[in-house]
Coordinates of C-alpha atoms in Angstrom, one line a residue:
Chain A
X189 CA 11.2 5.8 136.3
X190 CA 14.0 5.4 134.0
X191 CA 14.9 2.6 131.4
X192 CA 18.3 1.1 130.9
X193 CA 17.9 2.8 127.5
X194 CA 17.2 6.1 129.4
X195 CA 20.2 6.0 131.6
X196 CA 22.7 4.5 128.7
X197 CA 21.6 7.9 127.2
X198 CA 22.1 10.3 129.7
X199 CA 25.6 8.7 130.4
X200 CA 26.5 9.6 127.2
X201 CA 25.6 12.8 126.9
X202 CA 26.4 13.5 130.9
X203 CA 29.3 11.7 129.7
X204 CA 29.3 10.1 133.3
X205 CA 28.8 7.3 135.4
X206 CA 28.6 9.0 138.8
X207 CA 25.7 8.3 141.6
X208 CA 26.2 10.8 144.5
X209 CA 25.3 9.2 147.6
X210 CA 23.6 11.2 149.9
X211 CA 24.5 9.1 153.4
X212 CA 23.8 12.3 155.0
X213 CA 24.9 12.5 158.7
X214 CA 23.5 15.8 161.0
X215 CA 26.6 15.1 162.9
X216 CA 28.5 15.9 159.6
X217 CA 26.7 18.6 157.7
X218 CA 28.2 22.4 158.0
X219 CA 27.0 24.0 161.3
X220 CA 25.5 27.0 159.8
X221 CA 22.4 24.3 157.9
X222 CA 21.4 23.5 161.4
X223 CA 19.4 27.1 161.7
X224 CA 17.0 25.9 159.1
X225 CA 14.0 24.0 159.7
X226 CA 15.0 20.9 158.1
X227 CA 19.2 20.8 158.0
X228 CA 19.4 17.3 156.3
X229 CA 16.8 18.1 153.3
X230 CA 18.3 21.7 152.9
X231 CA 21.9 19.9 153.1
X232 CA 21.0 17.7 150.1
X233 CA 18.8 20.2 148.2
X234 CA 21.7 22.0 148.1
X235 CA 24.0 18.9 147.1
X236 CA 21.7 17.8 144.5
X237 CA 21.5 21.5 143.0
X238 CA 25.2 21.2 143.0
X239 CA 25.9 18.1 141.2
X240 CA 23.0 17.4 138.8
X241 CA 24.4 18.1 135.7
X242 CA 27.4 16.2 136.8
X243 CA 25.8 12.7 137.7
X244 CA 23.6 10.4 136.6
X245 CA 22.2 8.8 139.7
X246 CA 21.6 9.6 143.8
X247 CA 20.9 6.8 146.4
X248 CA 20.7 8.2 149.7
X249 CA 20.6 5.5 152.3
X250 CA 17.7 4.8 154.3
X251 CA 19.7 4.0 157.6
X252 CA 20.6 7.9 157.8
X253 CA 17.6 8.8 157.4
X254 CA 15.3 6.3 159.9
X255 CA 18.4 6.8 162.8
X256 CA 16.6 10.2 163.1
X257 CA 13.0 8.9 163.3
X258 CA 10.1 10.6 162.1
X259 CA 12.2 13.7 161.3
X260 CA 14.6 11.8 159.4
X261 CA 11.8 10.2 157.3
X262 CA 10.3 13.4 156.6
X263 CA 13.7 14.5 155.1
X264 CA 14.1 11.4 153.0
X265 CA 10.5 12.2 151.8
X266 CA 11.3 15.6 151.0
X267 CA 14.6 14.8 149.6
X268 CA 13.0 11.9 146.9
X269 CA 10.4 14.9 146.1
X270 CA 13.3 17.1 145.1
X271 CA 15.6 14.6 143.4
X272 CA 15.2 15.3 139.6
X273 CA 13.3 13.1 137.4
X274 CA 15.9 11.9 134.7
X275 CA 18.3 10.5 137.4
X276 CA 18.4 6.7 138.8
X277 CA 17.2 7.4 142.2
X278 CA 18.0 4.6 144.2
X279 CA 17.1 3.6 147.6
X280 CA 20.0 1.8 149.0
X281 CA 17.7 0.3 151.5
X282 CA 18.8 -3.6 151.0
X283 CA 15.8 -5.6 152.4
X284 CA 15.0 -8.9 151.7
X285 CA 12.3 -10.1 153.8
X286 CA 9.5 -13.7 152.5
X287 CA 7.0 -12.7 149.9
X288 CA 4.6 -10.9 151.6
X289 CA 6.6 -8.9 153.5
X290 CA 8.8 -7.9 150.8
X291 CA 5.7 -6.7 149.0
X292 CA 5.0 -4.0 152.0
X293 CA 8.9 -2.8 151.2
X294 CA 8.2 -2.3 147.9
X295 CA 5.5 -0.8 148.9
X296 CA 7.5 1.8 151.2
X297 CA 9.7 2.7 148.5
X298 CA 7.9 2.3 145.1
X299 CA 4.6 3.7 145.6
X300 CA 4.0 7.2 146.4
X301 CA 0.4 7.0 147.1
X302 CA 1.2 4.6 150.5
X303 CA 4.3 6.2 151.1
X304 CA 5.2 9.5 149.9
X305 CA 8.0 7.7 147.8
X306 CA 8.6 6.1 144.7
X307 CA 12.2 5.9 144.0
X308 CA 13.3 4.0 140.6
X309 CA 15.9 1.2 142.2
X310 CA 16.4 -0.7 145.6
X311 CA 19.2 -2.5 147.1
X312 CA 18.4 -5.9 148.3
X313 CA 20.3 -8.6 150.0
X314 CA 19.7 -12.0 148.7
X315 CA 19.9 -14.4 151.1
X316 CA 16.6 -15.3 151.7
X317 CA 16.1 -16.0 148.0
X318 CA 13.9 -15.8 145.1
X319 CA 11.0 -14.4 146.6
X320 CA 12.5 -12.0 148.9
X321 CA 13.5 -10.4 145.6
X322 CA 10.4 -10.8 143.1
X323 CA 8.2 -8.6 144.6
X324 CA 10.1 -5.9 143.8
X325 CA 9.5 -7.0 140.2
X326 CA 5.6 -6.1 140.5
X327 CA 6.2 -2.9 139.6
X328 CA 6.6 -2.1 135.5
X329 CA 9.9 -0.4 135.1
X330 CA 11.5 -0.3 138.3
X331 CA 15.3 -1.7 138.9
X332 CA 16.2 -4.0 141.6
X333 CA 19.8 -4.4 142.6
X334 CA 20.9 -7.1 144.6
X335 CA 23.8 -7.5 146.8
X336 CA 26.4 -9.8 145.0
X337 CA 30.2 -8.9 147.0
X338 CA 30.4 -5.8 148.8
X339 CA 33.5 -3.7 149.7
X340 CA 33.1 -3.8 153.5
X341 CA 35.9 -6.4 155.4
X342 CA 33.0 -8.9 156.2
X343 CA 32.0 -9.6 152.9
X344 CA 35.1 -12.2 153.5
X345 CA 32.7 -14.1 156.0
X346 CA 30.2 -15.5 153.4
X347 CA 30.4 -14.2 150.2
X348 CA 33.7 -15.9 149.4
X349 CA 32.8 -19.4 150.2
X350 CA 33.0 -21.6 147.3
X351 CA 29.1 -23.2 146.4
X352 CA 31.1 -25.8 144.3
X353 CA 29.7 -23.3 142.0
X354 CA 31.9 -20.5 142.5
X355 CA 32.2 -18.0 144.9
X356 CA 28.5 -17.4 146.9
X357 CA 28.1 -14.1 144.9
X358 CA 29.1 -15.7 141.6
X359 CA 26.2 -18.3 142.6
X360 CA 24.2 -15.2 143.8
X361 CA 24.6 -13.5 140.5
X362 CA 24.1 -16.5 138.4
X363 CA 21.0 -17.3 139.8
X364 CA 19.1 -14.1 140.3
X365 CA 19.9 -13.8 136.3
X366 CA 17.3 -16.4 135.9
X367 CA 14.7 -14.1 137.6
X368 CA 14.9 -11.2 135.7
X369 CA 17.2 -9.7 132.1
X370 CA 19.4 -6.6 132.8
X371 CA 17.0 -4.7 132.0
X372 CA 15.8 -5.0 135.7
X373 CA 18.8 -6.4 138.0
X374 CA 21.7 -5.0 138.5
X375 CA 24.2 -6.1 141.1
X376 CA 26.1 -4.3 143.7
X377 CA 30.1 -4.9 143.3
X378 CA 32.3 -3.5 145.8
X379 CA 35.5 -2.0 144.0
X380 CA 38.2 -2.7 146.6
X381 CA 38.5 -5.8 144.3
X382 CA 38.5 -4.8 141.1
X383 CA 40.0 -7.8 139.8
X384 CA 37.2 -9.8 140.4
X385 CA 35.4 -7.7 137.8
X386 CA 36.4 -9.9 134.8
X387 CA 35.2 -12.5 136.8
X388 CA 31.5 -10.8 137.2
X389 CA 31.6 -9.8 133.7
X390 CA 31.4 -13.9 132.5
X391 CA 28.2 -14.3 135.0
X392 CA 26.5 -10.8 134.4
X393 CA 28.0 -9.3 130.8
X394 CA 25.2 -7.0 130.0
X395 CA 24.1 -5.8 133.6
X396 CA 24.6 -2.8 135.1
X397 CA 27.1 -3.1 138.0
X398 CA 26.5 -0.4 140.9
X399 CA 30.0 0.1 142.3
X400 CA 30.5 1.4 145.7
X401 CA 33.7 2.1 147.9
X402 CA 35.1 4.7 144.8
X403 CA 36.9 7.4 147.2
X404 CA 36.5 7.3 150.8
X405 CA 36.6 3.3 150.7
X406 CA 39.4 3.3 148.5
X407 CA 38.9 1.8 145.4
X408 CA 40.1 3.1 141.9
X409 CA 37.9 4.5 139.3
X410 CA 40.6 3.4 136.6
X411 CA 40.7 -0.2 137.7
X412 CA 36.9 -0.7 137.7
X413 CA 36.6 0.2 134.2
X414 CA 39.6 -1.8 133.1
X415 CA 37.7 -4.5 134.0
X416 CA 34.3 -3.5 134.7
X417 CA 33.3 -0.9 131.9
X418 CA 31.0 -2.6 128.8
X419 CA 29.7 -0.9 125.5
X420 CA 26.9 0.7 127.2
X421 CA 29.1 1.3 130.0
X422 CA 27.3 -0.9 132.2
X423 CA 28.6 0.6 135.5
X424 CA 27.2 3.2 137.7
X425 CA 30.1 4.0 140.5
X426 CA 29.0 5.7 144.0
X427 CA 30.8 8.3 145.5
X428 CA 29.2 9.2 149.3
X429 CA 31.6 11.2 151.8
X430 CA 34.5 12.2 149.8
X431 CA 31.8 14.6 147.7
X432 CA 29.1 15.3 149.9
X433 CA 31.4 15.9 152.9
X434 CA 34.4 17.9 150.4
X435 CA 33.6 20.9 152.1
X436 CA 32.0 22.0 155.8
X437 CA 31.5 25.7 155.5
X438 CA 29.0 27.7 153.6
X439 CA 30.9 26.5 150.3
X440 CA 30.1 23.1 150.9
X441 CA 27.9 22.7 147.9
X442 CA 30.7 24.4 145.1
X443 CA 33.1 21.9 147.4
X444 CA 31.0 19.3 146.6
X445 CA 30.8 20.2 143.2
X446 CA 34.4 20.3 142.3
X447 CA 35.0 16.8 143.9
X448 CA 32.0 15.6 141.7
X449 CA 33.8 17.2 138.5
X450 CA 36.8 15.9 139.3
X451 CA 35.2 12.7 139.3
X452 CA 32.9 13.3 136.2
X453 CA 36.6 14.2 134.0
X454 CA 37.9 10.8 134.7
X455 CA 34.9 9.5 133.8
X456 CA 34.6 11.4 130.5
X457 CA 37.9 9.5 129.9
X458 CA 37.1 6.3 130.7
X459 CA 34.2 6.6 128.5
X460 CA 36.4 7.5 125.6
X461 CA 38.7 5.1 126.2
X462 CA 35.8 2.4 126.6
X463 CA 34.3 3.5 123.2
X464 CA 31.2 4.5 124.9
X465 CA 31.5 7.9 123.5
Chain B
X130 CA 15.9 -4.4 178.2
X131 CA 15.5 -8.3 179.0
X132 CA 18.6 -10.4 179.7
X133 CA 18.3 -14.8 178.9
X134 CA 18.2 -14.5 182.8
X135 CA 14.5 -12.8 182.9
X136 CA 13.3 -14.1 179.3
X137 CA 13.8 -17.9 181.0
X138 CA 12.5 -16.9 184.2
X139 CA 9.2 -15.3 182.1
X140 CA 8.9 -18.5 179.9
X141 CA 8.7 -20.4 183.0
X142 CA 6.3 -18.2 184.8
X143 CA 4.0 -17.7 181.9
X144 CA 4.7 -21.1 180.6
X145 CA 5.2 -19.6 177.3
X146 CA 7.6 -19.0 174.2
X147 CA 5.1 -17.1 172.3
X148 CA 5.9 -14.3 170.0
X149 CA 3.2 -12.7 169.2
X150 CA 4.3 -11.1 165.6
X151 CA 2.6 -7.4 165.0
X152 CA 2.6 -7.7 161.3
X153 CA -0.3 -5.0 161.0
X154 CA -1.9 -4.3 157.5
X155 CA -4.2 -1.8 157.3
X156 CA -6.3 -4.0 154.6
X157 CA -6.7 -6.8 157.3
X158 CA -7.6 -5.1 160.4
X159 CA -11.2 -4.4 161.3
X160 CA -13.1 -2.4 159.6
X161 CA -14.6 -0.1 162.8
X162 CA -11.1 0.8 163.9
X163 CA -11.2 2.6 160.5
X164 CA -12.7 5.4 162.8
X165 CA -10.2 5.6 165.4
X166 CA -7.1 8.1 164.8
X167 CA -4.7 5.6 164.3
X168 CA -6.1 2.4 163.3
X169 CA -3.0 0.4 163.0
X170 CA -1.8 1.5 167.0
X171 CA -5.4 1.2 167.8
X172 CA -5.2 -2.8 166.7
X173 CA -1.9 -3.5 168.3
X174 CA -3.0 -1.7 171.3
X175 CA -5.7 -3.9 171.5
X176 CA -3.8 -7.1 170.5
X177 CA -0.9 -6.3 173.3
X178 CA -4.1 -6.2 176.3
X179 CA -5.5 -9.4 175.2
X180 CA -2.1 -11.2 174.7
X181 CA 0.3 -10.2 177.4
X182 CA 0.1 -12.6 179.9
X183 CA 0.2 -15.6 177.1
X184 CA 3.4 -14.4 175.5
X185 CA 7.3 -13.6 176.1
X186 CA 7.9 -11.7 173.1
X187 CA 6.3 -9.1 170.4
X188 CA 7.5 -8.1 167.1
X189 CA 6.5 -6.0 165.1
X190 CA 7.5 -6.2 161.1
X191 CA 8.9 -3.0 160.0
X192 CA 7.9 -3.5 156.5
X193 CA 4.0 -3.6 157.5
X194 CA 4.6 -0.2 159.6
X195 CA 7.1 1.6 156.1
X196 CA 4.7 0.6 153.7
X197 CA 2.5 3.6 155.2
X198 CA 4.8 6.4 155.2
X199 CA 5.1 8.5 158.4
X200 CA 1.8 7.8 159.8
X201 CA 3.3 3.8 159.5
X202 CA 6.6 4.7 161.4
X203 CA 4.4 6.9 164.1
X204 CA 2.1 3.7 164.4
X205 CA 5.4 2.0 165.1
X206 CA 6.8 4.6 167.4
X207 CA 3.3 4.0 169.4
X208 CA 3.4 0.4 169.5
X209 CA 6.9 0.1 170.7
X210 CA 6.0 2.8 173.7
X211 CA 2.9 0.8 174.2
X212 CA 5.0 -2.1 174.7
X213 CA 5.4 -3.9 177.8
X214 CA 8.9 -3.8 179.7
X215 CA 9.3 -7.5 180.4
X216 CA 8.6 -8.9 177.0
X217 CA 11.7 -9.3 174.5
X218 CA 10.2 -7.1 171.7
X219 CA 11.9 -7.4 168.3
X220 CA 11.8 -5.6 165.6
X221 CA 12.2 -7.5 162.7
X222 CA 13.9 -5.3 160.2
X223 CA 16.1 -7.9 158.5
X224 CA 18.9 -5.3 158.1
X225 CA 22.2 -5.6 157.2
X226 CA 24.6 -3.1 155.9
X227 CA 28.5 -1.6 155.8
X228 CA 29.8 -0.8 159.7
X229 CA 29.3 2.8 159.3
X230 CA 25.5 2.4 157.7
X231 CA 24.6 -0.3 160.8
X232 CA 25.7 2.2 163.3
X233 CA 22.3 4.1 161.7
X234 CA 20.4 1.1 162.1
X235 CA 21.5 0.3 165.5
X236 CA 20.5 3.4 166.1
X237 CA 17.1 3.9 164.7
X238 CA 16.1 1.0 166.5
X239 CA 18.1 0.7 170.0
X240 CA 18.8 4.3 170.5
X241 CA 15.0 6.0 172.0
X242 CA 16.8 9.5 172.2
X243 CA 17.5 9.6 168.6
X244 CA 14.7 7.7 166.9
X245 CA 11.5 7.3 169.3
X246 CA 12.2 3.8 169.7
X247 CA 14.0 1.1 171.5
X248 CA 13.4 -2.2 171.2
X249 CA 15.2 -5.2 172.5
X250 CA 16.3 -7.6 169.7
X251 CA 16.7 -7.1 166.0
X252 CA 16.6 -9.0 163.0
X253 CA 19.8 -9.5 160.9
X254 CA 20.7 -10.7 157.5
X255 CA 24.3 -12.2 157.5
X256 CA 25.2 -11.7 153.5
X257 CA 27.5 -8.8 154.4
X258 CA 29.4 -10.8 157.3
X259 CA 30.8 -9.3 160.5
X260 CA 30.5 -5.4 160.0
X261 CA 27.2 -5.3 159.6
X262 CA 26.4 -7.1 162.7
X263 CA 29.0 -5.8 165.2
X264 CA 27.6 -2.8 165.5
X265 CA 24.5 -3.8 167.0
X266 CA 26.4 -5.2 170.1
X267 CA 27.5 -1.9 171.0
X268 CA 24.3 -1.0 173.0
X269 CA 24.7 -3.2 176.2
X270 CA 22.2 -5.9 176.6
X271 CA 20.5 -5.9 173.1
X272 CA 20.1 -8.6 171.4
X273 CA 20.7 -9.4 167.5
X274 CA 18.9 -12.5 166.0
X275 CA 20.6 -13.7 162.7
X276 CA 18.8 -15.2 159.9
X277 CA 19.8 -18.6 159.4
X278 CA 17.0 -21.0 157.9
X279 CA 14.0 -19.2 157.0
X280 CA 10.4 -20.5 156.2
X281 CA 10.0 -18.7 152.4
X282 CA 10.2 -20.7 149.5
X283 CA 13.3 -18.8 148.4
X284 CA 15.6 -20.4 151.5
X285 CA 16.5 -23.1 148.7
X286 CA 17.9 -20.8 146.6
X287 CA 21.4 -20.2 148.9
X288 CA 20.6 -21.2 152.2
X289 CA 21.7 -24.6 151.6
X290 CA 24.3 -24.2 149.0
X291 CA 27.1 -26.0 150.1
X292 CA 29.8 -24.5 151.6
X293 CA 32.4 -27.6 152.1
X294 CA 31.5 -26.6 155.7
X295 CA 28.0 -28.0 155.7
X296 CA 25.3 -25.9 154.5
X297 CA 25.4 -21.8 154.0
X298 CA 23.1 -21.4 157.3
X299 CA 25.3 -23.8 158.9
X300 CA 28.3 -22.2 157.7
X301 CA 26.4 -18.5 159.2
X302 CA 26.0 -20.3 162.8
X303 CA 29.2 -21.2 163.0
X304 CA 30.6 -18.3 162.5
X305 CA 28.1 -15.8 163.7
X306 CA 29.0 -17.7 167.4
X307 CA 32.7 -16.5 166.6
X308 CA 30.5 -12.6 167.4
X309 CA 29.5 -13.5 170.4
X310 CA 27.7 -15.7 172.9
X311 CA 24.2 -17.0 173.4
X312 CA 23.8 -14.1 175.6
X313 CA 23.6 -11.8 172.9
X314 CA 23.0 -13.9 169.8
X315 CA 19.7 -15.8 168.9
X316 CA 19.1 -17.6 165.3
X317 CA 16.1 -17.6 163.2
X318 CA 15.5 -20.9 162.2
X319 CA 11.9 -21.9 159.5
X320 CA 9.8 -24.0 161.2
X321 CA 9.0 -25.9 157.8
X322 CA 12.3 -27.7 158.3
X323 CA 11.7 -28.9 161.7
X324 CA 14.6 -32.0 161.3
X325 CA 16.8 -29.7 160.7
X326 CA 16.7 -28.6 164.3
X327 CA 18.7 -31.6 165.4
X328 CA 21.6 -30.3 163.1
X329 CA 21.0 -26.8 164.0
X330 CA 21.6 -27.3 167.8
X331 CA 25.0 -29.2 166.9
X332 CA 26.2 -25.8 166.3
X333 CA 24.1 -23.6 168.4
X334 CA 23.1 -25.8 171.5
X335 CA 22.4 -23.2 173.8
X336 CA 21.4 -20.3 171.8
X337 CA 17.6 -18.9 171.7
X338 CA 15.8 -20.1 167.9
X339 CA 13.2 -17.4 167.0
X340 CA 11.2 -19.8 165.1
X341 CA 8.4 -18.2 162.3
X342 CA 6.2 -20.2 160.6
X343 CA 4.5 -21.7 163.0
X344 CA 0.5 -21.5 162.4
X345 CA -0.1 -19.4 159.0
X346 CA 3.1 -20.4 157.5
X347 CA 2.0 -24.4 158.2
X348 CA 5.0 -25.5 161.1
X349 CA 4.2 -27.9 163.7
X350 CA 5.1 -26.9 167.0
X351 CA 5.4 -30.3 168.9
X352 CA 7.9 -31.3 165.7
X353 CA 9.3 -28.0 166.8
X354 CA 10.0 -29.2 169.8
X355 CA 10.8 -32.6 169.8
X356 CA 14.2 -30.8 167.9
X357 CA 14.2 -27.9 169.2
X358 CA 14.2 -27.5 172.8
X359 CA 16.7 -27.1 175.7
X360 CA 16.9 -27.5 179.5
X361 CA 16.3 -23.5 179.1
X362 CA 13.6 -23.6 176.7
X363 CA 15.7 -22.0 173.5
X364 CA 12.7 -21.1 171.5
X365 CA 10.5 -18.3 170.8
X366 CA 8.1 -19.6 168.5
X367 CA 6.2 -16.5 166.3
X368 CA 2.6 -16.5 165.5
X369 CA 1.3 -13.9 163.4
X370 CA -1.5 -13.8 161.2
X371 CA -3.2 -17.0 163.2
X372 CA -3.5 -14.9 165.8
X373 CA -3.6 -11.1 165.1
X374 CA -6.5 -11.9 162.1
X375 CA -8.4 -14.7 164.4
X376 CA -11.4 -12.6 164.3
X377 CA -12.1 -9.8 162.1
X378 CA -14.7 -8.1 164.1
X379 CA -15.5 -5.8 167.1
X380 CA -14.6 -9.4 169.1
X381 CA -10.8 -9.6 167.1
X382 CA -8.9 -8.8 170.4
X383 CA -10.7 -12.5 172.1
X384 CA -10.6 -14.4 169.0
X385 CA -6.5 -13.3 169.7
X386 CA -6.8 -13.9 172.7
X387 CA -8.5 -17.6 172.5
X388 CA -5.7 -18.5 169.7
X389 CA -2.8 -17.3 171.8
X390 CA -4.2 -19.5 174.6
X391 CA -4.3 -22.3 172.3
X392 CA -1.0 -22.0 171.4
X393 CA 0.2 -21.3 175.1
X394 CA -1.6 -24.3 176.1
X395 CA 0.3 -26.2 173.6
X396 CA 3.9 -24.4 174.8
X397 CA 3.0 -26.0 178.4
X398 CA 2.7 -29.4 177.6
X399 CA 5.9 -28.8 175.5
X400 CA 7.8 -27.1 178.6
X401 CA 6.8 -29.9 180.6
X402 CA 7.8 -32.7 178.2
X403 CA 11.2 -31.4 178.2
X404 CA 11.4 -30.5 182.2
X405 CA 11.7 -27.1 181.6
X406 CA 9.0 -26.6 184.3

């Protein structure tokens, strides 16, 4: 569990923004991990030892992990167990299913006990509504983070129709606000439009905005925080393949590493710049 | 596998479009199959024998089968293997993600090779627009079913925002159809709402409706109808809790089975109404 007090503090003195997002693929990973008993968990052990100092957050995605069945859930078991404890560990696992359904996913992912997990944040897709989402709310402390415009091509298909209200994810964001403060929502935005930040900023000023597509889907760090980046920073930006994938030999991990510093510096100046540090 | 071809041709033969929804919690079932190894297969296994001349279709809820970790997802494994052949058996799993990330999906629940399972049909949300359903439509003869109008509560909250195009689940139809055909696309539609079936067929007249909400969730099934249905049928109405939690004793399988006969009894009159049979 971690507060948005918690993680405002550990940006600072990380002095990053950076979730590493282990979308780990068996068909990707250096040949040499598949001699141990469990490649994918000894793949992101090894990517989590690498990069810890350097972030502030992990989300591995469930849909990696369930493609490989009851293996693949073990691994995302194991790898939750070994995550550290003073990072945002998200799920990026966006459900949304009615009430009682949404309570077993929360369930799956919030309570050890029933599961084996209990990661701090989810990704949920709003469509179905209010109480697809509140559910998730049940549980003191932990973060919810809904889908408002994501970086893939098809978010053209819906989530740019105009409500009369906006966009759909400006009436997304604008209504989820009245379910819960930022000290429990935040909102996916994909970065391939950063200029739409300023936008997001009017609708959701305090929350935390987790920003995807930073490196292998194109977007610019830079541009984000000219138009993304708050006081307490307010973003958390996802890099996946171009860090965990920077290297496929033995020297993944230091690969890895050195992509995630890179990162991390441009960070550190954004921060500055931002007055966040 | 089961093409519209053989899922018509089983409605009319069972004179059913009964879902039977496997939405298995452990704090519901009997208390006797407590003893068995696996309570949760034991119940469905059960439920499946008493039910499978009454219905067209099964589907299980992932969410019920996550919330218990990896003896959940080997309940799940079970039940799909337990399956019969000539049902359409969905898994609803509402998912919905970035191309890349669906490809997972697809393939933890249409690939068996990979994942232990391979069901017919899946559940869809449509907030991230094409990408995240095209990939589903690479395994031949599979099915996706969209979420257009659910049953929750929360469907008011963007469901019918509107789009200048009609409402947002009109707006989905419409475009979803630009995907593909009614060969390979079905809709789900709330049953709560049953006049706006009339509207929904405008945009979807030949296209299978998986309708939940029937029974538990408090839909009428000759309203259902009386909107609903084609020359082909075009529904596949879900009961789950009426009918899995009928009985809650060493008779629960009969009490499902009595319910599901009810219901089928209902689906004939229905089928012959409309001159489907």
């Amino acid at each position: 569990m971690i507060s948005r007090r918690q993680l405002i503090d550990q940006i600072k003195q990380k002095k990053s923004f950076l979730c590493v997002g282990l979308d780990t693929d068996i068909d990707k990973i250096p040949e040499f991990l598949k001699n141990y008993p469990d490649p994918i968990f000894e793949f992101n052990k090894r990517i989590i030892d690498a990069t810890k100092d350097l972030c502030v957050s992990y989300k591995p995605n469930a849909a990696f992990y369930e493609a490989r069945g009851i293996k693949g859930l073990q691994s995302l078991i194991d790898t939750w167990k070994y995550l550290p404890r003073d990072t945002l560990n998200i799920i990026d696992a966006k459900r949304g299913d009615i009430g009682n359904t949404s309570d077993k996913y929360a369930t799956a992912f919030f309570n050890e006990e029933a599961s084996g997990m209990s990661f701090d944040a989810i990704t949920i897709t709003p469509y179905m509504g209010n109480d697809s989402v509140t559910p998730y709310l049940k549980y003191d402390g932990k973060w919810i983070i809904i889908l408002a415009l994501t970086s893939s091509v098809g978010s053209k298909d819906f989530q740019y129709l105009e409500t009369g209200d906006g966009y759909l994810y400006e009436t997304v964001i604008q209504k989820a606000n009245t379910w819960a403060g930022a000290d429990r929502i935040m909102y996916v935005v994909g970065a391939t439009k950063s200029t739409e930040f300023t936008n997001i900023r009017k609708y959701a000023p305090d929350n935390f905005l987790l920003v995807p597509g930073v490196g292998a889907q194109g977007g610019s760090l830079e541009e984000v925080c000219k138009y993304g980046i708050t006081k307490d920073c307010g973003l958390i930006v996802n890099a996946s393949r171009s860090i965990i994938y920077a290297g496929n030999d033995e020297n993944f991990a230091e690969a890895a590493r050195a992509e995630a510093l890179l990162i991390q510096q441009q960070m550190e100046v954004e921060l500055e710049k931002a007055g966040v540090i």
